[in-house]
Short mmCIF file of C-alpha atoms in Angstrom, two decimals:
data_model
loop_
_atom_site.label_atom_id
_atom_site.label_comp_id
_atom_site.label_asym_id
_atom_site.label_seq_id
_atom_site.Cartn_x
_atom_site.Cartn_y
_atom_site.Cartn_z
CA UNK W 3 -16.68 31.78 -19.95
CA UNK W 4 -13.98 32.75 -22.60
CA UNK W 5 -14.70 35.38 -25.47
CA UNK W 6 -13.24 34.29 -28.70
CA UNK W 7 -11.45 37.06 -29.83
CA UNK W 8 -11.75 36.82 -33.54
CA UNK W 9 -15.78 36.17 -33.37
CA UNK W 10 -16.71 37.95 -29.93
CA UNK W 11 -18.51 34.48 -28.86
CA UNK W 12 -18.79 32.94 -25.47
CA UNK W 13 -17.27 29.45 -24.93
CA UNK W 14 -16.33 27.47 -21.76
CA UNK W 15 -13.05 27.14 -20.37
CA UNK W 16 -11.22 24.12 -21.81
CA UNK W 17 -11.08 22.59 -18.49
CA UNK W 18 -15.14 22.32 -18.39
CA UNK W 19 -15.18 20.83 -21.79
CA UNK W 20 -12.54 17.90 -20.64
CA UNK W 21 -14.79 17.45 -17.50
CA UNK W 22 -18.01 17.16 -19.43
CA UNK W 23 -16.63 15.17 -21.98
CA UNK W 24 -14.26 12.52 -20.86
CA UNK W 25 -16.99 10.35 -19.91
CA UNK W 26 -17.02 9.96 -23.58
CA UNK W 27 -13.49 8.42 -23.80
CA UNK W 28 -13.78 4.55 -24.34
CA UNK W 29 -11.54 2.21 -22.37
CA UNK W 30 -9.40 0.76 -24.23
CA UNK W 31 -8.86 -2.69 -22.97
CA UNK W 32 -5.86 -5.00 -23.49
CA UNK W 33 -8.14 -7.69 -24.93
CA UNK W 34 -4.80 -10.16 -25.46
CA UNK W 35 -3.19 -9.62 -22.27
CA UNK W 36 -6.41 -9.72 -20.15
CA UNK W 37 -6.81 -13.16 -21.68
CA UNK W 38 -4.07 -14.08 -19.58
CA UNK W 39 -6.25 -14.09 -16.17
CA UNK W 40 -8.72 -16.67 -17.48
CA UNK W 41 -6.00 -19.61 -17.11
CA UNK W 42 -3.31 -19.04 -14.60
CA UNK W 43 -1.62 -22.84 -14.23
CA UNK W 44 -5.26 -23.74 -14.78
CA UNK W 45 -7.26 -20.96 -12.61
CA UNK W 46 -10.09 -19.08 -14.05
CA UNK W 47 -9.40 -15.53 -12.20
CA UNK W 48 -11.15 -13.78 -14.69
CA UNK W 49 -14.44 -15.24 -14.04
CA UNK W 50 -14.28 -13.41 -10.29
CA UNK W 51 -14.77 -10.06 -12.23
CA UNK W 52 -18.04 -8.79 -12.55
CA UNK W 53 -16.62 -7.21 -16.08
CA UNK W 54 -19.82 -5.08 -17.03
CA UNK W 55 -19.91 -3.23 -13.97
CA UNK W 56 -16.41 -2.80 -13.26
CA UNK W 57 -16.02 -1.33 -17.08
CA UNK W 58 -19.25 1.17 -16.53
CA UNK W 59 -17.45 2.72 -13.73
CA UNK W 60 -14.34 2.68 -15.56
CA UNK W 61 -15.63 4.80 -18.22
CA UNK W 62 -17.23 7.69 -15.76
CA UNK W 63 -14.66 8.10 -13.60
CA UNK W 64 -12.36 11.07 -13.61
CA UNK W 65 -9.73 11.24 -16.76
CA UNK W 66 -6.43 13.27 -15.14
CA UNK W 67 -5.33 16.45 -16.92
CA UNK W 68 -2.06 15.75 -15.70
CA UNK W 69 -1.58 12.45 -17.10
CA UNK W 70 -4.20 11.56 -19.65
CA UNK W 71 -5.52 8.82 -17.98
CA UNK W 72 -8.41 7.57 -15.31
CA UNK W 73 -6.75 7.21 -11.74
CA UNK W 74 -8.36 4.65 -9.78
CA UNK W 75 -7.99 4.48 -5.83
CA UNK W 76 -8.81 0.83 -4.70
CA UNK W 77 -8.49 -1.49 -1.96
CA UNK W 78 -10.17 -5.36 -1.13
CA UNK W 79 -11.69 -5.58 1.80
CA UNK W 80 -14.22 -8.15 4.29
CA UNK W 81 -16.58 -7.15 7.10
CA UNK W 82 -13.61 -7.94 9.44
CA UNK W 83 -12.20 -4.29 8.62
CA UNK W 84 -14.81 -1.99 7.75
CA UNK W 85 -14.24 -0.41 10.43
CA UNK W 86 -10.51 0.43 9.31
CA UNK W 87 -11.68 0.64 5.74
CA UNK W 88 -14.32 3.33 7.11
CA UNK W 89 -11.02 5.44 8.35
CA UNK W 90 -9.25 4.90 5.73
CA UNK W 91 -11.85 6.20 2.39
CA UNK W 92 -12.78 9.05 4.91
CA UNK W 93 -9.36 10.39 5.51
CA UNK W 94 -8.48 9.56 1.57
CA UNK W 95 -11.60 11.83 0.35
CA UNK W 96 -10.80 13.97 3.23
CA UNK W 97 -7.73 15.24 1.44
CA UNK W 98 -8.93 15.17 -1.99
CA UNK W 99 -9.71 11.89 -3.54
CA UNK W 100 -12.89 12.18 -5.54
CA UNK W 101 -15.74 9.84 -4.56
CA UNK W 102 -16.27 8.69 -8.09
CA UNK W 103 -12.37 7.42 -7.97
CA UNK W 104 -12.83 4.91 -5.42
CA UNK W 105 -13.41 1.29 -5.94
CA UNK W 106 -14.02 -1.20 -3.31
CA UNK W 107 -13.26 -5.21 -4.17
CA UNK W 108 -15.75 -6.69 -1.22
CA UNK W 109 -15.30 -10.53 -0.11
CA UNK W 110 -18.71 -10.48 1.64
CA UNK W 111 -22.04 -9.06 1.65
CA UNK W 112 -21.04 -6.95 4.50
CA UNK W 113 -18.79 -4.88 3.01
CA UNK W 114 -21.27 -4.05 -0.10
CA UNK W 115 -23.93 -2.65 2.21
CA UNK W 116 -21.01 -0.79 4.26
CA UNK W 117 -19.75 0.73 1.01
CA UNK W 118 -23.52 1.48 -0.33
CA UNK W 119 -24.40 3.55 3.28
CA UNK W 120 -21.43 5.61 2.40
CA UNK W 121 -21.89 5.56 -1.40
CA UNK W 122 -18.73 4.04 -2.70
CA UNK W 123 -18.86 1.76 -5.35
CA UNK W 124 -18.07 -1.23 -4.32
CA UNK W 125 -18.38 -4.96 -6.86
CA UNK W 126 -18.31 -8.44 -5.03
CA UNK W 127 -15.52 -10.70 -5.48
CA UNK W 128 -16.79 -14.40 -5.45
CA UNK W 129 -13.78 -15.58 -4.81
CA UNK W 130 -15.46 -18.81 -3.05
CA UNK W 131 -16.13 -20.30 -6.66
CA UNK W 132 -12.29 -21.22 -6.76
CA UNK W 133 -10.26 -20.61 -3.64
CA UNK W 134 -10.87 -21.26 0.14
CA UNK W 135 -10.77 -18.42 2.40
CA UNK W 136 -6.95 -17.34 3.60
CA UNK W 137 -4.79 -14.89 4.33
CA UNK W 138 -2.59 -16.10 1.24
CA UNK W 139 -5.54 -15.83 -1.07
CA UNK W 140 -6.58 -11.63 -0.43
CA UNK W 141 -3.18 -11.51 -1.53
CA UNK W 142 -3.12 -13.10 -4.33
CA UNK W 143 -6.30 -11.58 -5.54
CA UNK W 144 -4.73 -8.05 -4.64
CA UNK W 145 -2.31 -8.83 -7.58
CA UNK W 146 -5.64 -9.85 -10.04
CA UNK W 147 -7.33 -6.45 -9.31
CA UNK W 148 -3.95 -4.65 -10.01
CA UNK W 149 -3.56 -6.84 -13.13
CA UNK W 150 -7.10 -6.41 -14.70
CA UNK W 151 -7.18 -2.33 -14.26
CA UNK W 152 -4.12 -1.94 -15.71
CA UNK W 153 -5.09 -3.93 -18.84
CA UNK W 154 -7.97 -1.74 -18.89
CA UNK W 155 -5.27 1.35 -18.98
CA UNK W 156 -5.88 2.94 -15.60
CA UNK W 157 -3.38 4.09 -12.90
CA UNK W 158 -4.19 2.68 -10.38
CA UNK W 159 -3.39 3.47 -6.56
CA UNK W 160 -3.57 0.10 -4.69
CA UNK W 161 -3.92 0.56 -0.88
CA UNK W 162 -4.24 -1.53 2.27
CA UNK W 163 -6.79 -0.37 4.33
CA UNK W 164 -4.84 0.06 7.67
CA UNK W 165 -3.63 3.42 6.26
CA UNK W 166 -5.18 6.90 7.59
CA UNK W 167 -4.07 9.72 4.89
CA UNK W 168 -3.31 13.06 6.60
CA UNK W 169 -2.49 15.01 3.62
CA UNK W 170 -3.17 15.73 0.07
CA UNK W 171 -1.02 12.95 -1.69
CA UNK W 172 -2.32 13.08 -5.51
CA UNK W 173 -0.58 16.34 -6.71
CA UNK W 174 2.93 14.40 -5.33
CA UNK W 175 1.93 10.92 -7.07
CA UNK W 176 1.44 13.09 -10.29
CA UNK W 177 4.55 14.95 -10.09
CA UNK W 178 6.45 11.35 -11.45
CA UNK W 179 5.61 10.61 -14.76
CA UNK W 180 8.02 8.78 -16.18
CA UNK W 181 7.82 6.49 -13.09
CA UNK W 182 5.84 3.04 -13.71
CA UNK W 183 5.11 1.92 -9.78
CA UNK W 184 5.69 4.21 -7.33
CA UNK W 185 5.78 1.94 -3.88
CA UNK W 186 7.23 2.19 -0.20
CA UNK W 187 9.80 0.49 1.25
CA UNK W 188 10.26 -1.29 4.66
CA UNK W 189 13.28 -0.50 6.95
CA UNK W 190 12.84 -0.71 10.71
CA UNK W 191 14.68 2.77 11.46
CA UNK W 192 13.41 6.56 9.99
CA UNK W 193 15.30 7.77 7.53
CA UNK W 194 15.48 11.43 6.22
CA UNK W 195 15.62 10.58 2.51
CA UNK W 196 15.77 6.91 0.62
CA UNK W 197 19.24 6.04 -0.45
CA UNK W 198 18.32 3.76 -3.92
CA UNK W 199 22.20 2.58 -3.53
CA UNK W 200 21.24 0.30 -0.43
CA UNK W 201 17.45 -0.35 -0.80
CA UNK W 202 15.09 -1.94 1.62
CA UNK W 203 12.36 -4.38 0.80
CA UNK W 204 9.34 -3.27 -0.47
CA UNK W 205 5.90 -2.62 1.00
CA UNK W 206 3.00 -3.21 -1.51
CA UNK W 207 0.39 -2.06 0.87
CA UNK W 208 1.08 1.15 -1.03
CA UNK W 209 1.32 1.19 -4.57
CA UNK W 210 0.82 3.22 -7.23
CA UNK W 211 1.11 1.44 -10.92
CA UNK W 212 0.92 2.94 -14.18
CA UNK W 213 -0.66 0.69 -17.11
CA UNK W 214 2.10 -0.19 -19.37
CA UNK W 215 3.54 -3.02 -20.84
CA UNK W 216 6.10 -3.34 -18.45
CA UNK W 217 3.92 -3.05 -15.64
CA UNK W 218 1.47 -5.78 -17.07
CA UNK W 219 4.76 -8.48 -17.80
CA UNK W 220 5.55 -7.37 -14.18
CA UNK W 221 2.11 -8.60 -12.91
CA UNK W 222 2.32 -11.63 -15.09
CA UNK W 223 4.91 -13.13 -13.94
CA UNK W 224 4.50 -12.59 -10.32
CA UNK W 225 0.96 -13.78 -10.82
CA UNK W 226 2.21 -17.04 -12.28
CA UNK W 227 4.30 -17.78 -9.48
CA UNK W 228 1.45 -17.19 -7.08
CA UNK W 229 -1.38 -18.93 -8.33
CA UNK W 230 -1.63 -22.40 -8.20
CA UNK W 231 0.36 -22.80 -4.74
CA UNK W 232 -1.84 -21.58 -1.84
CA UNK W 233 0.73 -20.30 0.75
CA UNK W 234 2.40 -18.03 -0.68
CA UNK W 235 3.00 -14.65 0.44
CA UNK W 236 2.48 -12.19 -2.25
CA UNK W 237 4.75 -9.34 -0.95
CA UNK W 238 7.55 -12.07 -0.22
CA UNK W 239 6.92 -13.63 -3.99
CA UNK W 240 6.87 -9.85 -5.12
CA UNK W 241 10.68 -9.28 -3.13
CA UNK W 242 11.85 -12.26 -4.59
CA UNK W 243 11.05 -11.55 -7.77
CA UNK W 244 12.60 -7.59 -7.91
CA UNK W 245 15.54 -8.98 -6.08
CA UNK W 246 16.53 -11.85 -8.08
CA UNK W 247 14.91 -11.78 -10.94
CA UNK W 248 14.99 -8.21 -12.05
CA UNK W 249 18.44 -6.46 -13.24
CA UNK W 250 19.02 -2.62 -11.84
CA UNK W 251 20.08 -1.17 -14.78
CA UNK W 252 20.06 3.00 -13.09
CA UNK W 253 19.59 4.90 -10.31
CA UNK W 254 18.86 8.28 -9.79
CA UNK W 255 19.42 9.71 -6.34
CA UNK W 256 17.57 13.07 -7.01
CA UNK W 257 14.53 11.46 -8.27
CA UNK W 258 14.63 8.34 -5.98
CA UNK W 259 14.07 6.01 -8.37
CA UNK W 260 15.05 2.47 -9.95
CA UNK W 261 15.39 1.24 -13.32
CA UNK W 262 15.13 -2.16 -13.53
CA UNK W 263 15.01 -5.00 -16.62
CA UNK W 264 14.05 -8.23 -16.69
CA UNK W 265 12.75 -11.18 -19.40
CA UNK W 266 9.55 -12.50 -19.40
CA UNK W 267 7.67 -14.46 -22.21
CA UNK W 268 10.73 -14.22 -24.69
CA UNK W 269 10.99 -10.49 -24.74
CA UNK W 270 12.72 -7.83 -22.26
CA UNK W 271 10.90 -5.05 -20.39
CA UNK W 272 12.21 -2.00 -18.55
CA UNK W 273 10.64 -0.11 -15.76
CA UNK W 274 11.18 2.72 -13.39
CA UNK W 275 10.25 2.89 -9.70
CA UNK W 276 9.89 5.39 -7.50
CA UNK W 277 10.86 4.76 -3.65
CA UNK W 278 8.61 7.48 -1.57
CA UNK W 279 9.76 9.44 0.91
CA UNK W 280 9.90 7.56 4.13
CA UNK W 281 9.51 11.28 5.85
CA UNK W 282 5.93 11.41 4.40
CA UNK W 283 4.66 8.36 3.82
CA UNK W 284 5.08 6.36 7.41
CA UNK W 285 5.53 3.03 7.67
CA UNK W 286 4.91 2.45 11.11
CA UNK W 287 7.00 -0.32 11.26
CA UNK W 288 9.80 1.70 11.35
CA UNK W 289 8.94 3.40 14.92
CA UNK W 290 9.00 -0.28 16.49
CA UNK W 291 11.71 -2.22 18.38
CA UNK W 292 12.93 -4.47 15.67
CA UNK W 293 12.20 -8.00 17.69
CA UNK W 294 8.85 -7.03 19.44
CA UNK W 295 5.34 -6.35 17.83
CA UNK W 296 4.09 -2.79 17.94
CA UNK W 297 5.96 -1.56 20.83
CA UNK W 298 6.19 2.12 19.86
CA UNK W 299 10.13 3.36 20.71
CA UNK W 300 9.04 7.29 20.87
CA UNK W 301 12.94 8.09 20.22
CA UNK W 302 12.52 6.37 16.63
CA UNK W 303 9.67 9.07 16.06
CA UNK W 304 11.40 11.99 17.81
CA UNK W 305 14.23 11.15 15.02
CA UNK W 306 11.60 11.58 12.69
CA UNK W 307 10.30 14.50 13.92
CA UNK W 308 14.02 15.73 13.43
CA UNK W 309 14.05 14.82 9.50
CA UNK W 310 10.76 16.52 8.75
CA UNK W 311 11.68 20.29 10.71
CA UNK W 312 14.58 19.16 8.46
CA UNK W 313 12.75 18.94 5.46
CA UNK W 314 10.35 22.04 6.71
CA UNK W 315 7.92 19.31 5.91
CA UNK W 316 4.95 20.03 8.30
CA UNK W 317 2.45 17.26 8.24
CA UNK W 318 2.92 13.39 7.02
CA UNK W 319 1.03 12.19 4.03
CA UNK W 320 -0.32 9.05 5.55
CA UNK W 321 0.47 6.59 8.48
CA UNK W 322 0.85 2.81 7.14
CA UNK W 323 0.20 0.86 10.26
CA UNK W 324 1.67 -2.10 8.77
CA UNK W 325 3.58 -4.47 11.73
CA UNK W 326 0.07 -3.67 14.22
CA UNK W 327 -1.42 -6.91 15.05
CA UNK W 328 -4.39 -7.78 15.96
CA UNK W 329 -6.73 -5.23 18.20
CA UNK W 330 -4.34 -2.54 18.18
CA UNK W 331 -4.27 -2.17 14.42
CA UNK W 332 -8.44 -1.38 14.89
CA UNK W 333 -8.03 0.43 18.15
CA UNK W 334 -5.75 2.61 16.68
CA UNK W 335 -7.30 3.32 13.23
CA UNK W 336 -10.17 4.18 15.60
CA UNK W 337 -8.35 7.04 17.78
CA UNK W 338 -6.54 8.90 14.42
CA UNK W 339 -7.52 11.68 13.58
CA UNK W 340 -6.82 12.84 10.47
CA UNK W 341 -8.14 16.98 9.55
CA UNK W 342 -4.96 18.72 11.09
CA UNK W 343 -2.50 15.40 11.79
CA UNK W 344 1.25 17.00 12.15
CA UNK W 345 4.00 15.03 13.79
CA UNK W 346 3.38 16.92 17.10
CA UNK W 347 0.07 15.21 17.37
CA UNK W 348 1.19 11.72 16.16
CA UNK W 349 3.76 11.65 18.94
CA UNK W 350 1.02 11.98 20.91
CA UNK W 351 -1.52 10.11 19.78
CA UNK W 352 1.27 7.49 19.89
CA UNK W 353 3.34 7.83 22.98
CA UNK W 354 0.25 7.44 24.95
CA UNK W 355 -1.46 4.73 22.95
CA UNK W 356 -1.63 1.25 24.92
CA UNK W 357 0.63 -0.49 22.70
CA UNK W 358 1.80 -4.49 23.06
CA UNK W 359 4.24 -3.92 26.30
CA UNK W 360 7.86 -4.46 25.10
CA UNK W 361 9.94 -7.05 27.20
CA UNK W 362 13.52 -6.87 27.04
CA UNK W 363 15.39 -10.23 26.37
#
């Protein structure tokens, strides 16, 4: 308790009043923008939003100190991965996502019971009503989910579920604010830092997006290039877009970040991203040989290894296993461990891991 000094009265810490309160803060949705999602080139993607229920949880989840704002940690997932997705939400609330911050997009009835045995709120995406099953389509519904929370004014950290977290990661995601998307990149070497004067493609299987208008243009027009043409990959349409579509306008070595503009719907928008550090945040596909599956190359890590005694950086942040086909990708997720995961123990894990066999040409 704190003593007013004037009066000599008792009154909770400031902190205790924000936490009891914020359920009290309405969303405030982007009515006009949200609008949007009920015809893209003739789609109704609105209607697969269970809008009540999603809003309810939207309004008791946790408001950030830091930034103001609800922070929402979500992934879409079928029964096909629960058993990645299990990995995944434990090592995320593991190191220090809340519960209440997690939301689960199911594609099956599977997944709802899986996410109600661990009690994880989970909503049902009837996706069936409009699209047939694909690989094409998750995507392109990963992009509607991003779309509709950030019209609803949320950050939101979009993840795929083939990541184990091994570290606190929050209190780092926090520490860029005037950063709109924060979002890996793909390079098939390690790197000690990210040079933003050659960049890599990006990985959206990580990414962090603030609610602005930028952001929501950004979403827009990807979206309309999507929908409305089945096979289309929504990280290649995303590439495409940043690379010839979007102008870099700065770049900031010390923060590793991008400016970029671009024109949408008669107006121009500017955003920043921010590139995280490969040292951290693995992307496994950078430990691979570059023509052949997941065949682990144990020098690539032992270079990494190198970067982070470098860096006096102890333990990763996550593991993306992103470039793992098939069984290996659950076999793996399976054998991580994630309490007390440091770059000794990856090696490891991953050096004797029965990986697809690599056959020189």
């Amino acid at each position: 308790m704190v003593q007013s000094l004037k009066y000599g009265l008792n009154y909770p810490p400031l902190t205790d009043i924000f936490t009891q309160y914020q359920s009290h803060y309405r969303i405030h949705i982007e009515n006009t923008e949200l609008e949007f999602m009920r015809n893209i080139n003739g789609i109704n993607v609105l209607s697969l939003f269970d809008e009540a229920k999603i809003l309810s949880f939207l309004e008791n989840s946790t408001i950030q100190i830091e930034t103001g704002r609800r922070l929402i940690f979500s992934t879409i997932a079928s029964k096909a991965y629960v058993k990645t997705l299990e990995k995944c939400l434990s090592s995320a609330i593991y190191h220090g996502v809340e519960k209440k911050q997690i939301m689960i997009f199911a594609l099956d009835e599977e997944t709802i019971q899986f996410c109600q045995s661990i009690d994880i709120f989970c909503v049902r995406m009837n996706y069936e009503t409009i699209f047939k099953h694909s690989w094409f389509i998750v995507g392109h519904l990963k992009q509607a989910i991003q779309y509709y929370i950030a019209c609803h004014n949320c950050d939101l950290l979009f993840f795929d579920s083939d990541i184990a977290f091994l570290n606190n990661f929050k209190s780092n995601l926090l520490s860029h604010p005037s950063c709109d998307i924060q979002i890996t990149d793909e390079c098939k070497e390690p790197r000690k830092e990210i040079n933003v004067a050659k960049l890599n493609i990006y990985n959206i299987g990580f990414m962090y997006v603030k609610p602005t208008r930028s952001t929501r243009a950004l979403f827009r027009k990807w979206m309309k290039r999507e929908y409305g043409v089945e096979r289309l990959w929504d990280q290649g349409i995303f590439n495409q877009e940043m690379i010839s579509q979007c102008r870099i306008i700065a770049r900031d070595q010390n923060e590793k970040s991008v400016t970029y503009q671009f024109y949408y719907e008669n107006e121009t928008y500017t955003m920043k991203f921010h590139i995280v550090d490969p040292v951290k945040y693995i992307n496994y596909c950078s430990l691979i040989h570059n023509k052949h599956g997941t065949s682990f190359i144990p020098d690539k890590f032992q270079r990494l290894m190198q970067f982070a005694r470098e860096k006096n950086v102890s333990k990763p942040s996550f593991v993306h296993f992103a470039c793992v086909q098939g069984q290996h990708k659950f076999n793996i997720m399976e054998k991580i461990e994630y309490t007390d995961a440091n770059y000794d123990y990856l090696f490891k894990l991953f050096s004797n891991f029965e990986w697809m066999p690599y056959k020189d040409d």
